[in-house]
Amino acid sequence: MTEGRDEPALSTAEELALARLALDEGDLRGAADHLTAALVQAPTLPEVHEILARIAAASGGDLDLFPLGHHAFVGAVVARAHLLAAAGRPAEGLDLLVAATGHAPGVDWAGVPWVTAPELVERLDPDRAARILMQICAAVPDPAPRATRAPLRPYLTLARHAVDAHPDHALLLGAASALARRIGEVTLAVTWASRGVRAQPSKLGEVWLGYAYRSAGRTRDALAALERAVGHDPDDLAVYADIAGTLADTGRLDQAIGWIDRALARDPGFDCAVHTAHRLRFLRDGDVAHLIALADFVRDNPDDTHEHGDLAECCRARPWLGQVTPAAGAMVDALRRALAADGPPGGAVRLAALEPPSAMRTVTAAVPGLAVEVTGVADPDPREPRRADACPLWRYDGTVAAPTLPVPSTAAADRVSQLAHPAWPHPPAAYDAAVGLATLELTDLLGLLVHPPEAPATALGRVLAGQDPSLWVRCVQVWACLGLLHHRTDEPWPDSTRRRVLVELVWGVEDWITEAALFALVTAAWVHPEVRPDVARVVAERLGDVATVARVRPVPIAVSLAHLALATPALDPTTTALAHRLIGDGAVGPHRRGILTRLWRRLTAPFRRP
């Protein structure tokens, strides 16, 4: 469906006025066009339906005035639904209303008298009514977001009338229960599903009852119903996955995995079982190898029966798996204090050791009045690259760093500003999203690392600018490095420009860029199994170097690199143990963790799914 015409939108009153004028002139097509535009804006307004009735009377109920096609206008779909109902074909009309609900669930398409009239069910076969209710359920999430529940209530009224008319129809009772559950009417859902199972025991009925019990918090009853469903049909492995998910929600991971193993024994390639198995095993032991195996399965099986969210669920809010980690160090702590304080920005910070150049430049730019004193430069000198052949991005005048590269093009800055975000569903999704940077020149991608553009004037940009500008800089650096993964992809990995540049960045001056480049390499390993041994070797060498340096001086990026190591495919056990030790040694204190948690909640609030 489409939302409407390309012309500037008129108000409902203006559209209705034009529809009346067209009717008076005998232009039924024009009247229909304006009526459908008004219907989209005010689907329950009596004046809209009055003019629709006039058009129907003048045209003899001509449905062709509201055509359906490959790109049907949603207003035409809804108008046609009302005409079908008026012509004694309410089931067909409901099918179209449900389609409109699926297209725009938050609009009250069904809030009209004929849908909620008790006599409607007299013209609906109960099987057809059940199928309509199931179509509604398929069109909305479970549970439905609160903002979309009110527009679904007319359908619930229809379900009540249908159940009253056919109190022992098992399929209808189960479908009605599924709709009630989505709207939050959990007690009603349990009542209807229970009646359905009593009327006619079946696998589907027990599944509906199990879901209703689960929504009501009655886990034991839910599991009993789902296990009875397995008894009806032992080959429906999706129910095994439902049981496993229910057990996992109550912390019974071993039992949950036992059910998934039973499903996999019957069909090792069943997608729901594979997704659930990897998710549950990751929840049990935290080994990222389970998520990498799941990512491999997703890549090798693009035609799954339906979309799964297990990988994204496991990666959500985890360092580098699903989000940029906030920067650590005295400079960014001073930045956060300055932004949180009332009054003009300023103050002073005294550093016992020089911090990453990105941190120094970001903080001094964000807090111009901040006085920074560096009392010493410890060995190994953090101003020197960790390897001589590293990419030279910075030059130092004493303890003040300046970029060696020119400012990137405006086009490159605009492109990364559109893409950069501190969160992603999982590393392969971040890789796919970064393809939008594939056409940028290498000099631009490198320039973005040291000349990040200002945060955009969006909800995301405003939150970052007001709460923690360092996070925006890190976003730009991460996405620029992900863009490097798409540079000259025709070159074989071992001798490619993208690998060479990223490895040089990894071994450059200790900086946020080190983290961004290493994340890009780790992402490449997630997406391309053949590069995993090479990337694991680079990660192991870089983390080993960090651990060596950390014995003699602070390394602000150490904990973040350790989290990156734990996200790396095929990492050796020794490096894995080293990463855990570095995270433990550099654990975030309770006070700072609270600050970052509050920031992250505020940052992601506008972008969370409803």
Coordinates of C-alpha atoms in Angstrom, one line a residue:
M1 CA 0.0 0.0 0.0
T2 CA 1.0 3.6 -0.4
E3 CA 0.3 6.6 1.8
G4 CA -1.3 8.9 -0.9
R5 CA -0.6 11.3 -3.7
D6 CA 2.6 13.3 -4.2
E7 CA 0.9 16.7 -4.0
P8 CA 1.0 18.8 -0.8
A9 CA -1.5 17.4 1.7
L10 CA -4.8 19.3 2.2
S11 CA -6.7 19.3 5.4
T12 CA -9.6 16.9 5.9
A13 CA -12.1 19.8 5.5
E14 CA -10.5 20.9 2.3
E15 CA -10.5 17.4 0.9
L16 CA -14.2 17.0 1.8
A17 CA -15.1 20.3 0.2
L18 CA -13.4 19.3 -3.0
A19 CA -15.1 15.9 -2.9
R20 CA -18.5 17.6 -2.6
L21 CA -17.7 20.0 -5.4
A22 CA -16.7 17.1 -7.7
L23 CA -19.9 15.3 -6.8
D24 CA -22.0 18.3 -7.7
E25 CA -20.2 18.4 -11.0
G26 CA -20.7 14.7 -11.7
D27 CA -16.9 13.9 -11.4
L28 CA -17.1 10.7 -9.5
R29 CA -13.5 9.8 -10.0
G30 CA -12.4 13.2 -8.6
A31 CA -14.8 12.9 -5.7
A32 CA -13.4 9.4 -4.9
D33 CA -9.9 10.7 -4.9
H34 CA -10.6 13.5 -2.5
L35 CA -12.7 11.2 -0.3
T36 CA -9.9 8.6 0.1
A37 CA -7.5 11.4 1.0
A38 CA -9.9 12.6 3.7
L39 CA -10.5 9.0 4.9
V40 CA -6.8 8.5 5.6
Q41 CA -6.8 11.6 7.8
A42 CA -10.1 10.9 9.6
P43 CA -11.2 7.3 9.1
T44 CA -14.0 7.5 11.6
L45 CA -15.4 11.0 10.9
P46 CA -19.1 10.9 10.1
E47 CA -18.9 13.5 7.4
V48 CA -16.3 11.3 5.5
H49 CA -18.7 8.3 5.6
E50 CA -21.6 10.5 4.5
I51 CA -19.8 11.6 1.4
L52 CA -18.7 8.0 0.8
A53 CA -22.4 7.0 0.9
R54 CA -23.2 9.7 -1.6
I55 CA -20.5 8.5 -4.0
A56 CA -21.8 4.9 -3.6
A57 CA -25.4 6.0 -4.4
A58 CA -24.3 8.1 -7.4
S59 CA -22.2 5.4 -8.8
G60 CA -24.4 2.4 -8.0
G61 CA -21.7 1.1 -5.6
D62 CA -19.0 1.1 -8.2
L63 CA -16.0 -0.5 -6.6
D64 CA -13.7 0.5 -9.5
L65 CA -13.7 4.0 -8.1
F66 CA -11.5 2.6 -5.4
P67 CA -9.1 0.3 -7.3
L68 CA -6.8 -2.3 -5.8
G69 CA -3.5 -2.8 -7.4
H70 CA 0.2 -3.6 -6.8
H71 CA 0.6 -0.2 -5.1
A72 CA -2.9 0.4 -3.8
F73 CA -3.6 3.6 -1.9
V74 CA -4.6 2.8 1.7
G75 CA -7.5 5.2 1.6
A76 CA -8.9 3.4 -1.5
V77 CA -8.5 0.1 0.3
V78 CA -10.5 1.3 3.3
A79 CA -13.2 3.0 1.2
R80 CA -13.6 -0.2 -0.8
A81 CA -13.9 -2.2 2.5
H82 CA -16.8 0.0 3.6
L83 CA -18.5 -0.3 0.3
L84 CA -18.2 -4.1 0.4
A85 CA -19.7 -4.2 3.8
A86 CA -22.6 -2.0 2.7
A87 CA -23.2 -4.4 -0.3
G88 CA -23.6 -7.3 2.1
R89 CA -20.0 -8.7 1.7
P90 CA -18.6 -7.9 5.2
A91 CA -16.1 -10.7 5.2
E92 CA -14.4 -9.2 2.1
G93 CA -14.5 -5.8 3.7
L94 CA -13.0 -7.0 6.9
D95 CA -10.1 -8.6 4.9
L96 CA -9.3 -5.2 3.5
L97 CA -9.6 -3.4 6.8
V98 CA -7.2 -5.9 8.3
A99 CA -4.8 -5.3 5.5
A100 CA -5.0 -1.5 6.3
T101 CA -4.3 -2.3 9.9
G102 CA -1.2 -4.3 9.0
H103 CA 0.0 -1.3 7.0
A104 CA -0.7 1.3 9.7
P105 CA -1.6 -0.4 13.0
G106 CA -1.9 2.9 14.9
V107 CA -4.8 4.2 12.8
D108 CA -8.4 3.5 13.8
W109 CA -9.5 1.9 10.5
A110 CA -12.1 -0.4 12.2
G111 CA -13.7 2.1 14.5
V112 CA -16.9 2.3 12.5
P113 CA -20.4 1.1 13.4
W114 CA -20.7 -1.8 11.0
V115 CA -17.6 -3.5 12.5
T116 CA -18.8 -3.4 16.1
A117 CA -22.5 -4.0 15.4
P118 CA -23.7 -7.3 17.0
E119 CA -25.6 -8.3 13.9
L120 CA -22.4 -8.4 11.8
V121 CA -21.6 -11.9 13.1
E122 CA -24.9 -13.2 11.7
R123 CA -23.4 -12.6 8.2
L124 CA -20.1 -14.2 9.0
D125 CA -19.3 -17.9 9.0
P126 CA -17.5 -18.7 12.3
D127 CA -14.6 -20.2 10.4
R128 CA -14.2 -17.1 8.3
A129 CA -14.5 -14.9 11.5
A130 CA -11.7 -17.0 13.0
R131 CA -9.5 -16.5 10.0
I132 CA -10.1 -12.8 10.0
L133 CA -9.1 -12.6 13.7
M134 CA -6.0 -14.6 12.9
Q135 CA -5.1 -12.2 10.1
I136 CA -5.3 -9.3 12.6
C137 CA -3.0 -11.2 14.9
A138 CA -0.5 -11.8 12.1
A139 CA -0.5 -8.1 11.3
V140 CA 0.5 -6.8 14.8
P141 CA 3.2 -7.7 17.4
D142 CA 2.5 -9.8 20.5
P143 CA 1.9 -7.9 22.6
A144 CA 0.8 -4.9 20.6
P145 CA 2.5 -1.6 21.5
R146 CA 0.2 0.4 23.8
A147 CA -0.2 3.2 21.2
T148 CA -1.8 0.7 18.7
R149 CA -4.1 -1.1 21.2
A150 CA -7.0 1.3 21.0
P151 CA -7.4 1.0 17.2
L152 CA -7.5 -2.8 17.7
R153 CA -10.4 -2.8 20.2
P154 CA -13.1 -2.7 17.5
Y155 CA -11.8 -6.0 16.3
L156 CA -12.0 -7.3 19.9
T157 CA -15.6 -6.2 20.1
L158 CA -16.2 -8.2 16.9
A159 CA -14.5 -11.2 18.5
R160 CA -16.8 -10.9 21.6
H161 CA -19.9 -10.9 19.4
A162 CA -18.6 -13.8 17.4
V163 CA -17.8 -15.8 20.5
D164 CA -21.2 -15.0 21.9
A165 CA -22.8 -16.3 18.7
H166 CA -20.7 -19.4 18.5
P167 CA -19.7 -20.2 22.1
D168 CA -18.3 -23.7 21.3
H169 CA -16.3 -23.0 18.1
A170 CA -12.8 -24.0 19.1
L171 CA -10.9 -22.3 16.3
L172 CA -12.8 -19.0 16.9
L173 CA -12.2 -19.1 20.6
G174 CA -8.5 -19.7 20.1
A175 CA -8.2 -16.9 17.5
A176 CA -10.2 -14.5 19.8
S177 CA -7.8 -15.4 22.7
A178 CA -4.8 -14.6 20.5
L179 CA -6.2 -11.1 19.7
A180 CA -7.2 -10.5 23.4
R181 CA -3.7 -11.4 24.5
R182 CA -2.1 -8.9 22.1
I183 CA -4.3 -6.1 23.4
G184 CA -3.5 -6.9 27.0
E185 CA -6.8 -8.5 27.9
V186 CA -4.9 -11.4 29.4
T187 CA -7.7 -12.8 31.7
L188 CA -10.1 -12.8 28.8
A189 CA -7.5 -14.5 26.6
V190 CA -7.1 -17.3 29.2
T191 CA -10.9 -17.7 29.5
W192 CA -11.4 -18.0 25.7
A193 CA -8.4 -20.3 25.1
S194 CA -9.5 -22.6 27.9
R195 CA -13.0 -22.8 26.5
G196 CA -11.6 -23.6 23.1
V197 CA -9.5 -26.5 24.4
R198 CA -12.5 -27.9 26.3
A199 CA -14.6 -27.7 23.2
Q200 CA -12.1 -29.4 21.0
P201 CA -8.7 -30.4 22.3
S202 CA -6.0 -29.8 19.6
K203 CA -2.4 -28.8 19.2
L204 CA -3.2 -25.3 18.1
G205 CA -5.7 -24.8 20.9
E206 CA -3.1 -25.9 23.5
V207 CA -0.6 -23.5 22.0
W208 CA -3.0 -20.6 22.2
L209 CA -3.8 -21.6 25.8
G210 CA -0.1 -21.9 26.6
Y211 CA 0.6 -18.4 25.2
A212 CA -2.3 -17.0 27.2
Y213 CA -1.1 -18.5 30.4
R214 CA 2.4 -17.3 29.7
S215 CA 1.2 -13.7 29.2
A216 CA -0.7 -14.1 32.5
G217 CA 2.5 -15.1 34.3
R218 CA 1.2 -18.6 34.9
T219 CA 4.4 -20.3 33.7
R220 CA 3.7 -23.8 35.1
D221 CA 0.3 -23.9 33.4
A222 CA 1.8 -22.5 30.2
L223 CA 4.4 -25.3 30.1
A224 CA 1.8 -27.9 30.7
A225 CA -0.3 -26.6 27.9
L226 CA 2.6 -26.5 25.5
E227 CA 3.7 -30.0 26.4
R228 CA 0.2 -31.2 25.7
A229 CA 0.5 -29.5 22.3
V230 CA 3.7 -31.6 21.7
G231 CA 1.6 -34.7 22.5
H232 CA -0.9 -33.7 19.8
D233 CA 1.9 -33.2 17.2
P234 CA 5.4 -34.3 18.1
D235 CA 6.7 -33.2 14.8
D236 CA 5.9 -29.5 15.3
L237 CA 9.3 -28.4 16.4
A238 CA 8.3 -24.7 16.8
V239 CA 6.4 -25.8 20.0
Y240 CA 9.7 -27.3 21.3
A241 CA 11.3 -23.9 20.8
D242 CA 8.4 -22.2 22.6
I243 CA 8.8 -24.5 25.6
A244 CA 12.5 -23.8 25.6
G245 CA 12.0 -20.1 25.5
T246 CA 9.5 -20.2 28.3
L247 CA 11.8 -22.2 30.5
A248 CA 14.7 -19.8 29.7
D249 CA 12.6 -16.9 30.7
T250 CA 12.4 -18.4 34.2
G251 CA 16.1 -19.1 34.4
R252 CA 15.9 -22.9 33.7
L253 CA 18.4 -22.9 31.0
D254 CA 19.5 -26.5 31.3
Q255 CA 15.9 -27.7 30.9
A256 CA 15.4 -25.3 28.0
I257 CA 18.4 -26.5 26.2
G258 CA 17.2 -30.1 26.7
W259 CA 14.0 -29.3 24.8
I260 CA 16.0 -27.6 22.0
D261 CA 18.3 -30.7 21.8
R262 CA 15.2 -32.8 21.4
A263 CA 14.1 -30.6 18.5
L264 CA 17.5 -30.7 16.8
A265 CA 17.6 -34.4 17.1
R266 CA 14.5 -34.6 14.9
D267 CA 15.7 -31.9 12.5
P268 CA 19.3 -30.4 12.9
G269 CA 18.5 -27.7 10.4
F270 CA 15.1 -26.5 11.8
D271 CA 15.7 -22.7 11.9
C272 CA 13.7 -21.9 15.1
A273 CA 15.5 -24.6 17.0
V274 CA 18.9 -23.5 15.7
H275 CA 18.4 -19.9 16.6
T276 CA 17.0 -20.7 20.0
A277 CA 19.8 -23.2 20.7
H278 CA 22.6 -20.8 20.0
R279 CA 20.9 -18.0 22.0
L280 CA 20.3 -20.2 25.1
R281 CA 23.8 -21.6 25.0
F282 CA 25.2 -18.1 24.9
L283 CA 23.0 -17.1 27.8
R284 CA 24.3 -20.1 29.8
D285 CA 28.1 -19.7 29.3
G286 CA 28.6 -16.3 27.6
D287 CA 30.8 -17.8 24.9
V288 CA 30.6 -15.6 21.8
A289 CA 31.3 -18.7 19.7
H290 CA 27.6 -19.5 19.9
L291 CA 26.6 -16.1 18.4
I292 CA 29.2 -16.5 15.7
A293 CA 27.8 -19.9 14.8
L294 CA 24.3 -18.4 14.7
A295 CA 25.6 -15.6 12.4
D296 CA 27.1 -18.2 10.2
F297 CA 23.8 -20.1 10.1
V298 CA 21.9 -16.9 9.2
R299 CA 24.3 -16.2 6.4
D300 CA 24.2 -19.7 5.0
N301 CA 20.4 -20.0 5.3
P302 CA 18.9 -16.7 3.9
D303 CA 15.5 -18.3 3.3
D304 CA 14.5 -19.0 6.9
T305 CA 10.7 -19.5 7.3
H306 CA 10.5 -16.2 9.2
E307 CA 12.6 -13.5 10.7
H308 CA 14.3 -14.3 14.0
G309 CA 15.6 -11.8 16.6
D310 CA 17.8 -14.2 18.7
L311 CA 21.1 -12.8 17.5
A312 CA 20.1 -9.2 17.9
E313 CA 18.7 -10.0 21.4
C314 CA 21.9 -11.5 22.5
C315 CA 24.1 -8.7 21.2
R316 CA 21.9 -5.8 22.4
A317 CA 23.7 -3.4 24.8
R318 CA 26.8 -5.6 25.0
P319 CA 30.1 -3.9 24.4
W320 CA 31.0 -4.0 20.7
L321 CA 28.6 -6.8 20.0
G322 CA 25.7 -4.3 19.9
Q323 CA 27.0 -0.9 20.7
V324 CA 30.0 1.4 21.0
T325 CA 31.6 1.3 24.4
P326 CA 31.8 4.7 26.2
A327 CA 35.3 6.1 26.4
A328 CA 37.3 5.7 29.6
G329 CA 39.9 8.0 31.1
A330 CA 40.3 11.2 33.1
M331 CA 39.6 13.5 30.2
V332 CA 36.2 12.1 29.3
D333 CA 35.3 11.9 33.0
A334 CA 36.1 15.7 33.2
L335 CA 33.9 16.3 30.1
R336 CA 30.9 14.5 31.6
R337 CA 31.3 16.4 34.9
A338 CA 31.5 19.7 33.0
L339 CA 28.4 19.0 31.0
A340 CA 26.5 17.8 34.0
A341 CA 27.4 20.9 36.1
D342 CA 25.3 24.1 36.2
G343 CA 27.0 27.2 35.1
P344 CA 29.6 28.1 32.4
P345 CA 31.9 25.3 31.2
G346 CA 35.4 25.3 32.5
G347 CA 37.5 24.0 35.4
A348 CA 40.8 22.2 35.3
V349 CA 42.0 18.7 35.0
R350 CA 45.5 17.4 36.0
L351 CA 46.8 14.4 34.1
A352 CA 49.5 12.2 35.5
A353 CA 49.8 10.6 32.1
L354 CA 49.0 11.7 28.5
E355 CA 45.7 10.4 27.2
P356 CA 44.6 9.4 23.7
P357 CA 44.8 12.3 21.2
S358 CA 41.1 11.8 20.2
A359 CA 40.1 12.2 23.9
M360 CA 42.3 15.3 24.4
R361 CA 41.0 17.1 21.3
T362 CA 37.4 16.1 21.8
V363 CA 37.3 17.3 25.4
T364 CA 39.1 20.6 24.8
A365 CA 36.9 21.4 21.9
A366 CA 33.7 20.6 23.8
V367 CA 34.8 22.5 27.0
P368 CA 36.8 25.5 25.7
G369 CA 37.4 26.8 29.2
L370 CA 38.9 23.6 30.6
A371 CA 42.5 24.0 31.7
V372 CA 44.5 20.8 31.1
E373 CA 47.8 20.1 32.8
V374 CA 49.9 17.1 31.8
T375 CA 52.4 16.5 34.5
G376 CA 54.4 13.7 32.7
V377 CA 54.7 11.4 29.8
A378 CA 55.4 7.9 31.0
D379 CA 57.2 5.2 29.0
P380 CA 56.4 3.6 26.6
D381 CA 55.7 7.1 25.1
P382 CA 52.0 7.2 24.1
R383 CA 52.8 9.7 21.4
E384 CA 54.7 7.1 19.4
P385 CA 52.9 4.4 17.3
R386 CA 53.2 0.9 18.8
R387 CA 54.8 -0.2 15.5
A388 CA 57.0 1.8 13.2
D389 CA 55.0 1.0 10.0
A390 CA 51.7 2.2 11.5
C391 CA 49.5 4.8 9.7
P392 CA 50.7 8.3 10.9
L393 CA 47.5 10.2 11.8
W394 CA 48.9 12.5 14.5
R395 CA 51.9 14.8 15.1
Y396 CA 52.8 16.2 18.5
D397 CA 54.0 19.5 19.6
G398 CA 55.0 18.6 23.2
T399 CA 51.8 17.1 24.6
V400 CA 49.4 18.7 22.0
A401 CA 48.3 16.5 19.1
A402 CA 47.3 17.7 15.7
P403 CA 46.0 15.7 12.7
T404 CA 48.4 15.0 9.9
L405 CA 45.6 14.5 7.3
P406 CA 43.4 17.1 5.6
V407 CA 39.8 17.7 6.4
P408 CA 37.5 15.2 4.5
S409 CA 35.1 16.4 1.8
T410 CA 31.7 17.8 2.8
A411 CA 30.1 14.8 1.0
A412 CA 32.0 12.4 3.1
A413 CA 31.1 14.2 6.3
D414 CA 27.4 14.3 5.3
R415 CA 27.5 10.6 4.5
V416 CA 29.0 9.4 7.8
S417 CA 26.7 11.8 9.7
Q418 CA 23.7 10.0 8.2
L419 CA 24.9 6.5 9.0
A420 CA 26.8 6.8 12.3
H421 CA 25.0 5.5 15.3
P422 CA 26.2 4.2 18.7
A423 CA 24.2 0.9 18.4
W424 CA 23.6 -1.8 15.9
P425 CA 21.7 -5.1 16.0
H426 CA 24.9 -7.2 15.7
P427 CA 28.3 -7.0 13.9
P428 CA 27.1 -8.4 10.5
A429 CA 24.2 -5.8 10.5
A430 CA 26.7 -3.0 11.1
Y431 CA 28.8 -4.3 8.2
D432 CA 25.8 -4.3 5.9
A433 CA 24.8 -0.8 6.9
A434 CA 28.3 0.6 6.3
V435 CA 28.1 -0.3 2.6
G436 CA 26.7 3.2 2.2
L437 CA 30.3 4.4 2.7
A438 CA 31.8 2.2 0.0
T439 CA 32.1 4.9 -2.6
L440 CA 34.1 7.3 -0.3
E441 CA 37.8 7.8 -1.1
L442 CA 40.4 6.3 1.2
T443 CA 41.7 9.8 2.0
D444 CA 38.2 10.8 3.1
L445 CA 37.7 7.8 5.3
L446 CA 41.0 8.4 7.0
G447 CA 40.3 12.1 7.3
L448 CA 37.0 11.4 9.1
L449 CA 39.0 9.6 11.9
V450 CA 40.8 12.8 12.9
H451 CA 38.3 15.4 11.6
P452 CA 34.9 14.1 12.8
P453 CA 32.0 16.3 11.7
E454 CA 29.8 18.0 14.2
A455 CA 26.9 15.9 15.5
P456 CA 23.9 16.3 13.3
A457 CA 20.8 18.3 14.2
T458 CA 18.8 15.2 14.9
A459 CA 17.4 13.7 18.0
L460 CA 20.5 11.5 18.2
G461 CA 22.8 14.4 17.6
R462 CA 21.2 16.6 20.2
V463 CA 21.4 13.9 22.9
L464 CA 25.1 13.3 22.1
A465 CA 26.0 16.9 21.9
G466 CA 24.3 17.7 25.2
Q467 CA 25.3 14.6 27.2
D468 CA 28.6 13.2 25.9
P469 CA 30.2 14.5 22.6
S470 CA 32.9 11.9 23.0
L471 CA 30.4 9.2 22.0
W472 CA 29.6 11.0 18.7
V473 CA 33.4 11.1 17.8
R474 CA 33.7 7.4 18.6
C475 CA 30.6 6.7 16.4
V476 CA 32.2 8.5 13.5
Q477 CA 35.5 6.7 13.9
V478 CA 33.7 3.3 14.2
W479 CA 31.7 3.8 11.0
A480 CA 34.6 5.3 9.1
C481 CA 36.5 2.1 9.8
L482 CA 33.5 -0.1 8.9
G483 CA 33.5 1.9 5.6
L484 CA 37.1 0.8 5.1
L485 CA 35.9 -2.8 5.1
H486 CA 34.0 -1.9 1.9
H487 CA 37.1 -0.3 0.2
R488 CA 38.3 -2.2 -2.9
T489 CA 36.6 -5.4 -1.9
D490 CA 37.8 -7.0 -5.2
E491 CA 41.3 -7.2 -3.6
P492 CA 42.0 -10.6 -1.9
W493 CA 42.1 -10.1 1.9
P494 CA 45.7 -11.0 2.7
D495 CA 47.2 -8.2 0.5
S496 CA 44.2 -5.9 0.4
T497 CA 44.3 -2.2 1.0
R498 CA 41.5 -2.4 3.5
R499 CA 43.4 -5.0 5.6
R500 CA 46.7 -3.1 5.4
V501 CA 45.2 0.2 6.4
L502 CA 43.1 -1.2 9.3
V503 CA 46.1 -3.1 10.7
E504 CA 48.2 0.0 10.5
L505 CA 45.6 1.9 12.4
V506 CA 45.4 -0.8 15.0
W507 CA 49.2 -0.4 15.7
G508 CA 49.2 3.4 15.6
V509 CA 49.2 5.8 18.5
E510 CA 47.1 4.5 21.4
D511 CA 43.8 6.1 20.6
W512 CA 40.0 5.6 20.1
I513 CA 40.9 4.9 16.5
T514 CA 42.7 1.8 17.6
E515 CA 39.4 0.5 19.0
A516 CA 37.5 1.5 15.9
A517 CA 39.9 -0.2 13.6
L518 CA 40.1 -3.4 15.7
F519 CA 36.3 -3.5 15.7
A520 CA 36.2 -3.3 11.9
L521 CA 38.7 -6.3 11.8
V522 CA 36.6 -8.2 14.2
T523 CA 33.5 -7.5 12.2
A524 CA 35.2 -8.7 9.0
A525 CA 35.9 -12.0 10.9
W526 CA 32.2 -12.3 11.7
V527 CA 31.2 -11.8 8.1
H528 CA 34.0 -13.7 6.3
P529 CA 35.0 -17.0 8.1
E530 CA 38.2 -17.3 5.9
V531 CA 39.8 -14.2 7.6
R532 CA 39.2 -15.4 11.1
P533 CA 42.6 -16.9 11.8
D534 CA 44.3 -13.7 10.6
V535 CA 42.1 -11.4 12.6
A536 CA 42.4 -13.5 15.7
R537 CA 46.2 -13.3 15.4
V538 CA 46.1 -9.5 15.1
V539 CA 43.8 -9.2 18.1
A540 CA 45.9 -11.5 20.2
E541 CA 49.1 -9.6 19.4
R542 CA 47.5 -6.2 20.0
L543 CA 45.9 -7.3 23.3
G544 CA 49.2 -8.8 24.4
D545 CA 50.9 -5.5 23.7
V546 CA 48.3 -3.6 25.7
A547 CA 48.8 -5.9 28.7
T548 CA 52.6 -5.4 28.5
V549 CA 52.2 -1.6 28.5
A550 CA 49.5 -1.6 31.2
R551 CA 52.0 -3.1 33.6
V552 CA 54.0 0.2 33.6
R553 CA 51.5 2.9 32.9
P554 CA 47.7 3.4 32.4
V555 CA 46.2 2.4 29.0
P556 CA 42.7 4.0 28.8
I557 CA 41.7 1.8 25.9
A558 CA 42.7 -1.5 27.6
V559 CA 39.3 -2.6 28.9
S560 CA 37.6 -1.7 25.6
L561 CA 40.2 -3.7 23.6
A562 CA 39.6 -6.6 26.0
H563 CA 35.9 -6.5 25.2
L564 CA 36.7 -6.5 21.5
A565 CA 38.9 -9.6 22.0
L566 CA 36.0 -11.4 23.6
A567 CA 33.9 -10.6 20.5
T568 CA 36.5 -12.1 18.2
P569 CA 35.8 -15.3 16.4
A570 CA 38.3 -18.2 16.9
L571 CA 40.3 -16.4 19.6
D572 CA 42.8 -18.6 21.4
P573 CA 42.1 -19.5 25.1
T574 CA 45.2 -17.8 26.4
T575 CA 44.1 -14.4 24.9
T576 CA 40.6 -15.0 26.0
A577 CA 41.8 -15.4 29.6
L578 CA 44.0 -12.3 29.3
A579 CA 40.9 -10.3 28.1
H580 CA 38.9 -11.4 31.1
R581 CA 41.8 -10.4 33.4
L582 CA 42.1 -6.9 31.9
I583 CA 38.4 -6.4 32.2
G584 CA 38.5 -7.4 35.8
D585 CA 41.6 -5.3 36.6
G586 CA 40.0 -2.2 34.9
A587 CA 36.4 -2.8 36.1
V588 CA 34.2 0.3 36.0
G589 CA 33.5 1.6 39.5
P590 CA 29.8 1.7 40.7
H591 CA 29.6 5.5 40.5
R592 CA 30.9 5.8 36.9
R593 CA 28.8 2.8 35.8
G594 CA 25.7 4.5 37.1
I595 CA 26.5 7.7 35.1
L596 CA 27.1 5.8 31.9
T597 CA 24.0 3.7 32.3
R598 CA 21.8 6.7 32.8
L599 CA 23.4 8.3 29.7
W600 CA 22.9 5.3 27.6
R601 CA 19.3 5.0 28.6
R602 CA 18.7 8.6 27.6
L603 CA 20.6 8.2 24.4
T604 CA 18.8 5.1 23.2
A605 CA 15.3 6.0 24.4
P606 CA 14.2 7.8 21.2
F607 CA 15.4 4.8 19.1
R608 CA 14.0 1.8 21.0
R609 CA 11.4 -0.3 19.4
P610 CA 7.9 0.5 20.8

